[in-house]
CSV table of C-alpha atoms in Angstrom, one decimal:
chain,number,residue,atom,x,y,z
A,1,MET,CA,172.6,143.0,67.5
A,2,GLY,CA,168.4,141.9,67.5
A,3,LYS,CA,167.7,145.2,68.4
A,4,LEU,CA,170.6,147.1,65.8
A,5,THR,CA,168.6,145.0,63.2
A,6,SER,CA,165.2,146.1,64.4
A,7,MET,CA,165.7,149.6,64.5
A,8,LEU,CA,167.6,149.8,61.3
A,9,GLY,CA,164.1,148.0,59.9
A,10,LEU,CA,162.0,151.1,61.4
A,11,LEU,CA,163.8,152.9,59.6
A,12,LEU,CA,163.2,152.1,56.0
A,13,THR,CA,159.7,150.9,57.0
A,14,HIS,CA,158.2,153.6,59.7
A,15,PRO,CA,160.7,156.7,59.8
A,16,LEU,CA,158.6,158.6,61.3
A,17,GLU,CA,158.2,155.6,63.8
A,18,PHE,CA,161.5,155.9,64.0
A,19,ARG,CA,162.8,159.1,65.1
A,20,THR,CA,160.0,158.9,67.4
A,21,LEU,CA,162.4,156.2,69.3
A,22,LEU,CA,165.6,157.3,68.1
A,23,HIS,CA,164.5,160.7,70.7
A,24,PHE,CA,163.3,158.8,72.8
A,25,TYR,CA,165.7,156.8,73.5
A,26,LEU,CA,169.1,160.2,73.4
A,27,TYR,CA,167.1,162.0,75.3
A,28,HIS,CA,164.4,160.6,77.4
A,29,GLU,CA,166.3,160.7,80.7
A,30,THR,CA,165.9,158.1,83.7
A,31,LYS,CA,164.6,160.0,86.5
A,32,ARG,CA,166.0,158.4,89.6
A,33,ASP,CA,169.2,155.9,90.0
A,34,ILE,CA,168.5,153.4,92.5
A,35,THR,CA,172.0,151.9,92.4
A,36,ALA,CA,173.3,155.2,93.2
A,37,GLN,CA,175.1,155.0,96.4
A,38,GLN,CA,173.4,158.4,97.4
A,39,GLU,CA,169.5,156.1,97.0
A,40,HIS,CA,171.1,153.2,99.0
A,41,PRO,CA,169.2,154.4,102.0
A,42,THR,CA,165.4,153.8,100.4
A,43,SER,CA,166.6,151.6,97.7
A,44,GLY,CA,167.4,149.2,100.2
A,45,TRP,CA,170.3,148.3,96.7
A,46,ASP,CA,173.4,148.1,99.2
A,47,ARG,CA,171.4,145.1,100.8
A,48,ALA,CA,171.0,141.6,98.8
A,49,SER,CA,168.4,140.5,99.7
A,50,MET,CA,166.4,143.5,97.9
A,51,ARG,CA,168.4,143.8,95.2
A,52,ARG,CA,166.9,140.5,94.5
A,53,CYS,CA,163.6,141.7,94.7
A,54,TRP,CA,164.4,144.3,92.2
A,55,GLU,CA,165.8,141.4,89.7
A,56,PHE,CA,162.6,140.1,90.3
A,57,LEU,CA,160.9,143.1,89.2
A,58,ASP,CA,162.4,143.3,86.4
A,59,MET,CA,161.5,140.0,86.0
A,60,THR,CA,158.0,139.5,86.2
A,61,SER,CA,157.5,143.3,85.1
A,62,ARG,CA,157.4,144.2,81.4
A,63,SER,CA,155.3,148.1,82.4
A,64,PHE,CA,155.5,148.1,85.6
A,65,ALA,CA,159.2,147.8,87.2
A,66,ALA,CA,160.9,151.1,84.8
A,67,VAL,CA,157.7,153.9,86.2
A,68,ILE,CA,158.7,152.6,89.8
A,69,LYS,CA,162.1,152.7,90.1
A,70,GLU,CA,161.6,156.6,89.5
A,71,LEU,CA,159.4,157.4,92.0
A,72,ASP,CA,160.5,159.5,95.2
A,73,GLY,CA,161.9,157.9,98.0
A,74,ASP,CA,160.9,155.1,99.7
A,75,LEU,CA,158.0,154.7,97.6
A,76,ALA,CA,159.8,152.9,95.2
A,77,ARG,CA,160.6,149.6,97.3
A,78,THR,CA,157.8,150.3,98.7
A,79,ILE,CA,155.7,149.9,95.5
A,80,CYS,CA,158.5,147.0,94.6
A,81,MET,CA,157.3,145.4,97.5
A,82,TYR,CA,153.9,145.4,97.0
A,83,TYR,CA,153.6,144.4,93.6
A,84,LEU,CA,155.8,141.7,94.1
A,85,ILE,CA,153.9,140.5,96.9
A,86,LEU,CA,150.2,140.6,94.4
A,87,ARG,CA,152.2,139.2,91.9
A,88,GLY,CA,153.5,136.1,94.7
A,89,LEU,CA,149.6,136.4,95.3
A,90,ASP,CA,148.5,136.1,91.1
A,91,THR,CA,151.0,132.9,90.5
A,92,ILE,CA,149.7,131.0,93.2
A,93,GLU,CA,145.3,131.3,91.2
A,94,ASP,CA,147.1,131.3,88.4
A,95,ASP,CA,148.3,128.3,88.7
A,96,MET,CA,145.4,125.2,87.4
A,97,THR,CA,147.7,122.5,88.5
A,98,ILE,CA,147.5,123.8,92.3
A,99,PRO,CA,144.7,121.7,93.7
A,100,ASP,CA,141.8,123.7,94.8
A,101,GLU,CA,141.7,122.0,99.1
A,102,LYS,CA,145.9,123.0,98.6
A,103,LYS,CA,145.1,126.3,97.1
A,104,GLN,CA,142.1,127.7,99.3
A,105,PRO,CA,144.3,127.9,102.8
A,106,ILE,CA,147.4,129.7,100.7
A,107,LEU,CA,145.4,132.0,99.2
A,108,ARG,CA,143.9,132.9,102.5
A,109,GLN,CA,146.4,132.6,104.5
A,110,PHE,CA,148.9,134.9,102.3
A,111,HIS,CA,148.5,138.2,104.3
A,112,ASN,CA,151.1,136.1,107.0
A,113,LEU,CA,152.7,133.9,105.1
A,114,THR,CA,153.9,136.6,103.5
A,115,VAL,CA,155.5,138.2,106.8
A,116,THR,CA,156.4,134.8,107.8
A,117,PRO,CA,160.4,134.5,108.0
A,118,GLY,CA,162.0,131.3,105.7
A,119,TRP,CA,158.3,130.8,104.1
A,120,ASN,CA,158.3,130.1,100.3
A,121,PHE,CA,156.2,127.6,97.7
A,122,THR,CA,157.8,124.8,96.2
A,123,GLU,CA,154.9,124.0,94.2
A,124,ASN,CA,153.6,125.6,91.2
A,125,GLY,CA,153.6,123.7,88.2
A,126,PRO,CA,157.3,123.4,85.7
A,127,ASP,CA,155.7,126.2,83.3
A,128,GLU,CA,154.3,128.8,85.7
A,129,LYS,CA,156.6,131.9,84.7
A,130,ASP,CA,156.6,133.7,87.7
A,131,ARG,CA,157.6,130.3,90.2
A,132,ASN,CA,161.2,131.2,90.9
A,133,LEU,CA,159.5,134.6,92.6
A,134,LEU,CA,157.5,131.9,95.8
A,135,LEU,CA,160.8,129.2,95.0
A,136,GLU,CA,163.2,132.3,96.8
A,137,TYR,CA,159.5,134.0,99.0
A,138,ASP,CA,161.5,134.2,101.9
A,139,THR,CA,163.9,137.1,100.4
A,140,VAL,CA,160.6,138.6,99.6
A,141,VAL,CA,159.0,138.5,102.8
A,142,GLU,CA,162.8,139.2,104.7
A,143,GLU,CA,162.4,142.6,103.3
A,144,VAL,CA,158.6,143.5,103.5
A,145,ASN,CA,159.2,143.3,107.7
A,146,ARG,CA,161.5,146.0,107.3
A,147,LEU,CA,159.1,148.7,105.9
A,148,PRO,CA,158.2,151.0,107.8
A,149,PRO,CA,154.3,150.5,109.4
A,150,GLN,CA,152.2,152.6,107.6
A,151,TYR,CA,153.3,150.9,104.3
A,152,LYS,CA,152.9,147.7,105.8
A,153,THR,CA,149.3,147.9,107.4
A,154,VAL,CA,147.7,149.0,104.3
A,155,ILE,CA,149.7,146.2,101.8
A,156,LEU,CA,149.0,143.5,104.0
A,157,ASP,CA,144.5,144.4,103.8
A,158,ILE,CA,145.2,145.1,100.2
A,159,CYS,CA,146.7,141.5,100.2
A,160,GLN,CA,143.5,139.4,102.4
A,161,LYS,CA,140.9,141.6,101.0
A,162,MET,CA,142.5,140.3,97.6
A,163,GLU,CA,143.1,137.3,98.3
A,164,ASN,CA,139.4,135.9,99.4
A,165,GLY,CA,138.2,137.2,96.5
A,166,MET,CA,140.5,135.2,93.8
A,167,ALA,CA,139.7,132.4,96.3
A,168,ASP,CA,136.2,132.7,96.1
A,169,TYR,CA,136.7,132.7,92.4
A,170,ALA,CA,139.2,130.2,92.2
A,171,HIS,CA,137.2,127.8,93.8
A,172,LYS,CA,133.9,128.6,92.6
A,173,ALA,CA,136.2,127.4,88.5
A,174,ALA,CA,137.6,124.6,91.3
A,175,THR,CA,133.6,123.4,91.7
A,176,ASN,CA,131.7,123.8,88.4
A,177,GLY,CA,134.9,123.6,85.9
A,178,THR,CA,134.4,126.4,83.5
A,179,VAL,CA,133.3,129.9,85.4
A,180,TYR,CA,131.5,132.4,83.5
A,181,LEU,CA,130.9,136.0,84.6
A,182,GLU,CA,127.3,136.8,84.2
A,183,THR,CA,126.8,139.9,84.8
A,184,ILE,CA,128.3,143.4,84.3
A,185,ALA,CA,128.1,144.4,88.0
A,186,ASP,CA,129.7,140.8,88.9
A,187,TYR,CA,132.4,142.1,85.7
A,188,ASP,CA,133.4,144.6,87.8
A,189,LEU,CA,132.9,142.9,91.2
A,190,TYR,CA,136.2,140.4,89.9
A,191,CYS,CA,138.2,143.4,88.1
A,192,HIS,CA,137.5,145.7,92.2
A,193,TYR,CA,139.3,142.3,93.4
A,194,VAL,CA,142.7,142.2,90.8
A,195,ALA,CA,142.4,146.2,89.8
A,196,GLY,CA,140.6,148.4,92.1
A,197,LEU,CA,141.7,147.4,95.3
A,198,VAL,CA,145.6,147.3,94.2
A,199,GLY,CA,144.5,151.0,93.3
A,200,GLU,CA,143.6,152.0,96.6
A,201,GLY,CA,146.1,150.3,98.5
A,202,LEU,CA,148.3,153.0,95.5
A,203,THR,CA,146.2,155.9,96.6
A,204,ARG,CA,146.5,154.5,101.2
A,205,ILE,CA,150.0,154.6,99.9
A,206,TRP,CA,150.5,157.6,98.1
A,207,SER,CA,148.9,159.6,101.9
A,208,ALA,CA,150.7,157.5,104.1
A,209,SER,CA,154.4,158.8,102.7
A,210,GLY,CA,153.7,162.5,102.8
A,211,LYS,CA,154.0,162.7,99.1
A,212,GLU,CA,150.2,162.9,98.1
A,213,ALA,CA,147.4,165.3,100.0
A,214,SER,CA,145.5,162.9,103.9
A,215,PHE,CA,142.7,163.7,102.0
A,216,LEU,CA,143.7,161.2,99.1
A,217,CYS,CA,143.0,158.4,100.7
A,218,ASP,CA,139.7,158.6,101.5
A,219,GLN,CA,139.2,159.3,97.1
A,220,LEU,CA,138.5,154.8,96.9
A,221,GLU,CA,135.4,155.1,94.4
A,222,LEU,CA,138.0,157.7,92.0
A,223,ALA,CA,141.3,154.8,92.9
A,224,ASN,CA,139.1,151.9,91.8
A,225,SER,CA,138.4,153.4,88.6
A,226,MET,CA,141.8,154.0,87.8
A,227,GLY,CA,142.2,149.8,88.4
A,228,LEU,CA,139.6,149.3,86.3
A,229,LEU,CA,140.3,150.8,83.2
A,230,LEU,CA,143.9,149.3,83.4
A,231,GLN,CA,142.1,145.3,84.1
A,232,LYS,CA,139.2,146.0,81.5
A,233,THR,CA,141.6,146.9,78.9
A,234,ASN,CA,143.4,144.0,79.2
A,235,ILE,CA,140.4,141.9,79.7
A,236,ILE,CA,139.7,143.0,76.5
A,237,ARG,CA,143.0,143.1,74.5
A,238,ASP,CA,144.5,139.2,76.2
A,239,PHE,CA,140.5,138.5,74.9
A,240,ARG,CA,141.8,135.1,71.8
A,241,GLU,CA,144.4,134.3,74.5
A,242,ASP,CA,142.9,134.1,78.0
A,243,VAL,CA,140.0,131.9,76.2
A,244,GLU,CA,141.9,129.6,74.5
A,245,GLU,CA,143.1,128.9,78.2
A,246,ARG,CA,139.6,128.5,79.4
A,247,ARG,CA,139.6,132.6,81.2
A,248,PHE,CA,136.0,133.3,80.2
A,249,PHE,CA,135.9,137.5,82.1
A,250,TRP,CA,134.3,139.4,79.1
A,251,PRO,CA,130.8,139.1,81.1
A,252,ARG,CA,128.0,137.1,78.9
A,253,GLU,CA,125.0,140.0,79.6
A,254,ILE,CA,127.7,141.4,76.8
A,255,TRP,CA,127.8,138.8,74.3
A,256,ALA,CA,125.2,136.5,74.8
A,257,LYS,CA,122.7,138.7,73.5
A,258,TYR,CA,124.0,138.9,69.7
A,259,GLY,CA,123.5,134.7,68.9
A,260,PHE,CA,126.8,132.9,70.6
A,261,ASN,CA,126.5,130.4,72.8
A,262,GLU,CA,129.7,130.5,73.8
A,263,MET,CA,133.0,133.1,73.6
A,264,LYS,CA,135.2,131.2,71.1
A,265,ASP,CA,131.9,131.2,68.3
A,266,MET,CA,132.9,134.8,67.8
A,267,TYR,CA,136.2,133.9,66.3
A,268,GLU,CA,135.1,130.1,65.0
A,269,LYS,CA,132.0,131.7,63.6
A,270,GLY,CA,133.1,133.9,61.6
A,271,ASP,CA,130.3,136.1,62.2
A,272,ILE,CA,132.9,139.3,61.8
A,273,GLU,CA,130.3,142.4,62.3
A,274,ARG,CA,128.0,140.9,65.4
A,275,ALA,CA,131.8,140.2,67.2
A,276,THR,CA,132.8,143.9,66.7
A,277,TRP,CA,129.9,145.4,68.0
A,278,ILE,CA,130.6,143.2,70.8
A,279,GLN,CA,133.7,144.5,71.3
A,280,SER,CA,132.8,147.3,70.6
A,281,GLY,CA,130.7,147.1,74.0
A,282,MET,CA,133.3,146.1,76.1
A,283,VAL,CA,135.7,149.3,74.6
A,284,LEU,CA,132.1,150.9,75.6
A,285,ASP,CA,132.0,149.6,79.4
A,286,ALA,CA,135.3,151.2,79.8
A,287,LEU,CA,135.1,153.9,79.2
A,288,ARG,CA,133.2,154.8,81.3
A,289,HIS,CA,135.8,154.5,83.8
A,290,ALA,CA,138.2,157.0,82.3
A,291,CYS,CA,136.6,160.2,83.3
A,292,ASP,CA,136.9,159.3,86.6
A,293,SER,CA,140.9,158.5,86.5
A,294,LEU,CA,141.6,162.0,84.8
A,295,ASP,CA,139.9,163.9,87.9
A,296,TYR,CA,141.8,161.3,90.0
A,297,LEU,CA,144.9,162.3,88.5
A,298,ARG,CA,144.1,166.5,89.3
A,299,LEU,CA,144.2,165.7,92.4
A,300,LEU,CA,148.4,164.5,92.4
A,301,LYS,CA,151.1,166.9,93.6
A,302,ASN,CA,153.8,164.8,93.4
A,303,GLN,CA,156.3,164.6,89.8
A,304,SER,CA,157.1,160.7,90.4
A,305,VAL,CA,153.7,159.4,91.3
A,306,PHE,CA,151.9,161.8,88.6
A,307,VAL,CA,154.2,160.3,86.1
A,308,PHE,CA,153.3,156.5,88.1
A,309,CYS,CA,149.8,156.5,87.7
A,310,ALA,CA,149.3,158.2,84.1
A,311,VAL,CA,151.7,156.3,81.7
A,312,PRO,CA,149.8,153.4,82.5
A,313,VAL,CA,146.6,154.9,81.4
A,314,SER,CA,147.2,156.9,79.0
A,315,MET,CA,148.1,153.3,77.1
A,316,ALA,CA,145.9,152.5,78.0
A,317,MET,CA,143.4,154.5,75.9
A,318,ALA,CA,145.9,154.1,73.5
A,319,THR,CA,144.8,149.9,73.2
A,320,LEU,CA,140.9,150.6,73.6
A,321,SER,CA,141.7,152.5,70.7
A,322,LEU,CA,143.4,150.0,69.1
A,323,CYS,CA,141.3,147.4,70.2
A,324,PHE,CA,137.9,149.0,68.7
A,325,MET,CA,135.8,147.5,66.1
A,326,ASN,CA,139.1,145.8,65.1
A,327,PRO,CA,139.1,142.3,64.6
A,328,GLU,CA,142.8,141.2,64.6
A,329,MET,CA,142.5,141.4,68.1
A,330,PHE,CA,139.6,138.6,68.1
A,331,GLN,CA,142.4,136.4,66.2
A,332,ARG,CA,146.2,137.7,68.0
A,333,ASN,CA,147.2,139.8,70.6
A,334,ILE,CA,147.5,143.0,69.4
A,335,LYS,CA,149.5,145.8,70.8
A,336,ILE,CA,150.7,149.7,70.4
A,337,ARG,CA,153.6,149.8,68.3
A,338,LYS,CA,156.6,151.2,70.4
A,339,ALA,CA,157.5,154.3,69.3
A,340,GLU,CA,153.6,154.5,70.0
A,341,ALA,CA,154.3,153.8,73.7
A,342,ALA,CA,157.2,155.7,73.9
A,343,GLN,CA,155.6,158.7,72.9
A,344,LEU,CA,152.9,158.4,75.1
A,345,ILE,CA,156.0,158.5,78.1
A,346,MET,CA,157.4,161.2,76.9
A,347,ARG,CA,153.9,163.1,76.7
A,348,SER,CA,152.0,162.0,80.0
A,349,THR,CA,153.6,164.4,82.6
A,350,ASN,CA,151.1,166.9,83.1
A,351,THR,CA,147.4,166.6,83.5
A,352,ARG,CA,146.2,169.3,80.4
A,353,GLU,CA,148.8,166.9,78.8
A,354,VAL,CA,147.0,163.4,79.5
A,355,ALA,CA,143.3,165.4,79.1
A,356,LEU,CA,144.3,166.0,75.1
A,357,ILE,CA,146.1,162.4,74.8
A,358,PHE,CA,142.5,160.9,76.1
A,359,ARG,CA,140.6,163.7,73.7
A,360,GLU,CA,142.5,162.8,70.8
A,361,TYR,CA,142.0,158.6,71.2
A,362,ALA,CA,138.4,159.4,72.1
A,363,ARG,CA,138.3,161.3,68.5
A,364,LYS,CA,139.4,158.5,66.6
A,365,ILE,CA,137.6,155.5,68.5
A,366,HIS,CA,134.6,157.7,67.5
A,367,HIS,CA,135.7,158.2,64.4
A,368,LYS,CA,136.0,154.1,63.5
A,369,ALA,CA,132.0,154.3,65.7
A,370,LYS,CA,129.7,152.2,62.8
A,371,PRO,CA,126.8,154.5,62.8
A,372,HIS,CA,124.9,150.3,62.2
A,373,ASP,CA,126.3,149.9,65.5
A,374,PRO,CA,123.2,149.1,68.4
A,375,ASN,CA,126.1,151.5,70.8
A,376,PHE,CA,126.8,153.4,68.7
A,377,LEU,CA,124.6,155.7,70.3
A,378,LYS,CA,126.8,155.3,73.9
A,379,ILE,CA,129.8,155.2,72.2
A,380,SER,CA,129.4,158.7,70.6
A,381,VAL,CA,128.0,160.0,74.2
A,382,MET,CA,130.9,158.6,76.6
A,383,CYS,CA,133.5,160.1,73.8
A,384,CYS,CA,131.9,163.1,74.1
A,385,LYS,CA,131.8,163.1,78.1
A,386,ILE,CA,135.9,162.8,77.9
A,387,GLU,CA,135.4,165.9,75.1
A,388,GLN,CA,133.5,167.8,77.6
A,389,TRP,CA,135.8,167.0,80.6
A,390,CYS,CA,138.2,167.9,78.3
A,391,GLU,CA,136.6,172.0,77.9
A,392,GLN,CA,135.8,172.5,81.1
A,393,ASN,CA,138.9,172.1,82.8
A,394,PHE,CA,141.3,172.7,80.1
A,395,PRO,CA,139.7,175.1,77.4
A,396,SER,CA,140.7,174.6,74.1
A,397,PHE,CA,140.8,178.9,72.6
A,398,VAL,CA,143.4,179.5,75.6
A,399,ILE,CA,146.9,178.3,74.6
A,400,LEU,CA,149.5,178.2,77.1
A,401,GLY,CA,152.6,180.8,76.5
A,402,GLU,CA,156.0,181.5,78.3
A,403,LYS,CA,154.0,184.9,79.6
A,404,GLY,CA,150.9,183.6,80.1
A,405,PRO,CA,148.2,182.9,78.5
A,406,ILE,CA,146.8,183.1,75.0
A,407,TYR,CA,143.5,183.3,73.6
A,408,ASP,CA,142.7,181.3,69.9
A,409,SER,CA,141.5,184.5,67.7
A,410,ALA,CA,139.9,181.7,65.1
A,411,ASP,CA,138.1,180.2,67.9
A,412,LYS,CA,135.1,182.3,69.0
A,413,ARG,CA,134.6,182.5,72.2
A,414,THR,CA,138.3,183.5,71.9
A,415,ALA,CA,135.6,187.3,71.0
A,416,VAL,CA,133.0,186.5,73.2
A,417,PHE,CA,135.7,186.6,76.4
A,418,ARG,CA,137.5,190.1,74.4
A,419,ALA,CA,134.0,191.4,74.2
A,420,GLU,CA,133.4,190.8,77.9
A,421,GLU,CA,136.6,191.9,79.1
A,422,LYS,CA,135.2,195.1,76.6
A,423,ARG,CA,132.3,195.8,79.3
A,424,ALA,CA,134.3,195.1,82.2
A,425,ALA,CA,136.3,198.1,80.9
A,426,GLN,CA,134.0,200.9,80.5
A,427,ARG,CA,131.5,200.1,83.5
A,428,LEU,CA,135.6,200.5,85.5
A,429,ALA,CA,136.1,204.1,83.2
A,430,ALA,CA,132.4,204.7,84.3
A,431,ASP,CA,132.3,204.4,87.6
A,432,PRO,CA,136.3,203.8,89.3
A,433,ARG,CA,133.9,202.0,92.3
A,434,ASN,CA,133.6,198.7,89.9
A,435,ALA,CA,137.6,197.8,90.0
A,436,PRO,CA,137.2,194.9,91.5
A,437,LEU,CA,139.2,194.5,94.2
A,438,PRO,CA,143.0,193.5,94.4
A,439,GLN,CA,143.6,189.6,94.7
A,440,ASP,CA,146.4,190.0,97.3
A,441,LEU,CA,144.2,191.8,99.9
A,442,PHE,CA,143.7,188.9,102.6
A,443,PRO,CA,145.4,188.7,104.8
A,444,TRP,CA,146.9,191.7,106.0
A,445,GLU,CA,145.2,194.2,104.0
A,446,LEU,CA,141.2,192.4,105.2
A,447,ALA,CA,142.6,192.2,108.4
A,448,ALA,CA,142.8,195.7,109.3
A,449,TYR,CA,139.6,196.5,107.4
A,450,VAL,CA,138.0,194.6,110.0
A,451,VAL,CA,139.9,195.2,113.0
A,452,GLY,CA,138.9,199.2,112.2
A,453,GLY,CA,135.4,197.9,112.0
A,454,MET,CA,135.5,196.1,114.8
A,455,LEU,CA,136.8,199.3,116.8
A,456,ILE,CA,134.6,202.1,115.6
A,457,MET,CA,130.9,198.6,116.3
A,458,LEU,CA,133.1,198.8,119.9
A,459,SER,CA,133.9,202.6,120.3
A,460,LEU,CA,130.0,203.5,119.6
A,461,SER,CA,128.8,201.0,121.6
A,462,ALA,CA,130.8,202.0,124.0
A,463,LEU,CA,129.9,205.8,124.1
A,464,ILE,CA,126.0,204.9,123.8
A,465,VAL,CA,126.3,202.8,127.3
A,466,TRP,CA,127.8,206.0,128.4
A,467,VAL,CA,125.5,208.2,127.4
A,468,MET,CA,123.0,206.2,129.1
A,469,LEU,CA,124.7,206.4,132.2
A,470,LYS,CA,125.2,210.3,132.1
A,471,PHE,CA,121.9,211.8,131.5
A,472,LEU,CA,119.6,208.7,131.4
A,473,PRO,CA,117.5,209.5,135.1
A,474,GLN,CA,118.9,207.4,137.7
A,475,ALA,CA,115.9,204.5,138.7
């Protein structure tokens, strides 16, 4: 009833958004039903323990649950378990009611506890939202031990790396009271531990599954950038909530130079202009991972894996555009509208379309940039880099049609391309030898030419040897 009421309200106030959501609900079909009987061998839905894990996924993830379920084959179950393990680890790290002397050994041994039959954790505070996951963590353990070795090894390795990073930060917070990230390098390292490592693990799992190229697991810098783009976007958007809960993730290097002593001063002092300059500095820092994320998406060949990676980064770009130069972000948690999210989900199906999404939001950011902002020039350059990436990989004057490429006649580059085509045709007419070699020359025709050439050379060599033996005087 509540959903129907909200849709009716949307129809009256935002009819175009209503149309988008209606189109999404009617025509955007899920690609996979994990409850179907034919999916049981890979989804594990026929086991009570795995069904409970799928329920935990729905309870703990608002954004990733749907795309995880649509992954091909056993990837869906594997990534579900991967997510639940890291969510359990994060729940212990975030719980401020657990004393540090209790938290440290649990965090640093979490990768071992995750495969210890029957282990669960009952000491979370009553207000911890995901405490039920740890209360029944023995169910997760049971399913983790069923994973194929190639997946289980990757997940436990990433868990061990992440738990040590989290334990270090948790110990600093307990020892010093409040932990500020001082430099952008500290900020990058923190985001690497909590998100970059997630990207590394996913990339290694894609390769181990055989659904992506084996070399993909070596592209860890690009995978790290994907994770950092998502994590930094969340940190920017959740500013007010994090500050009120005394979690200070914005690096002092970015905000302290504008005269603020504490992060809460950005909304308490009323200096909106300088606060938005800091905000633009944070968005600038996040945008430096955009082109790497597009490079990563270009390497993916499995459609379900591509959509899993593309939808979050598309929404991250939309969120950065929403937050940029937006003073409301300092007062409350802001989010992109549901219709916009639905449109991004429907569009994020191929690299070209995602690149266009990045370009659209980069243009919106650049349009909102203000010349008196100290970051104005750097923001402009960063937005231009995204434009350059799109133009280099997907030239805008080439339009993909059903019968092949169509060239935009209004674009000057089309005239250049046509002139080059005309010159090539004239050279061919003047001398047919200028014709390019057929594209399908290799392997059979080219191999025939090579073998024929080798036979001629061998024959000539044999003839020369015969002549020398026949007619030259013997020693």
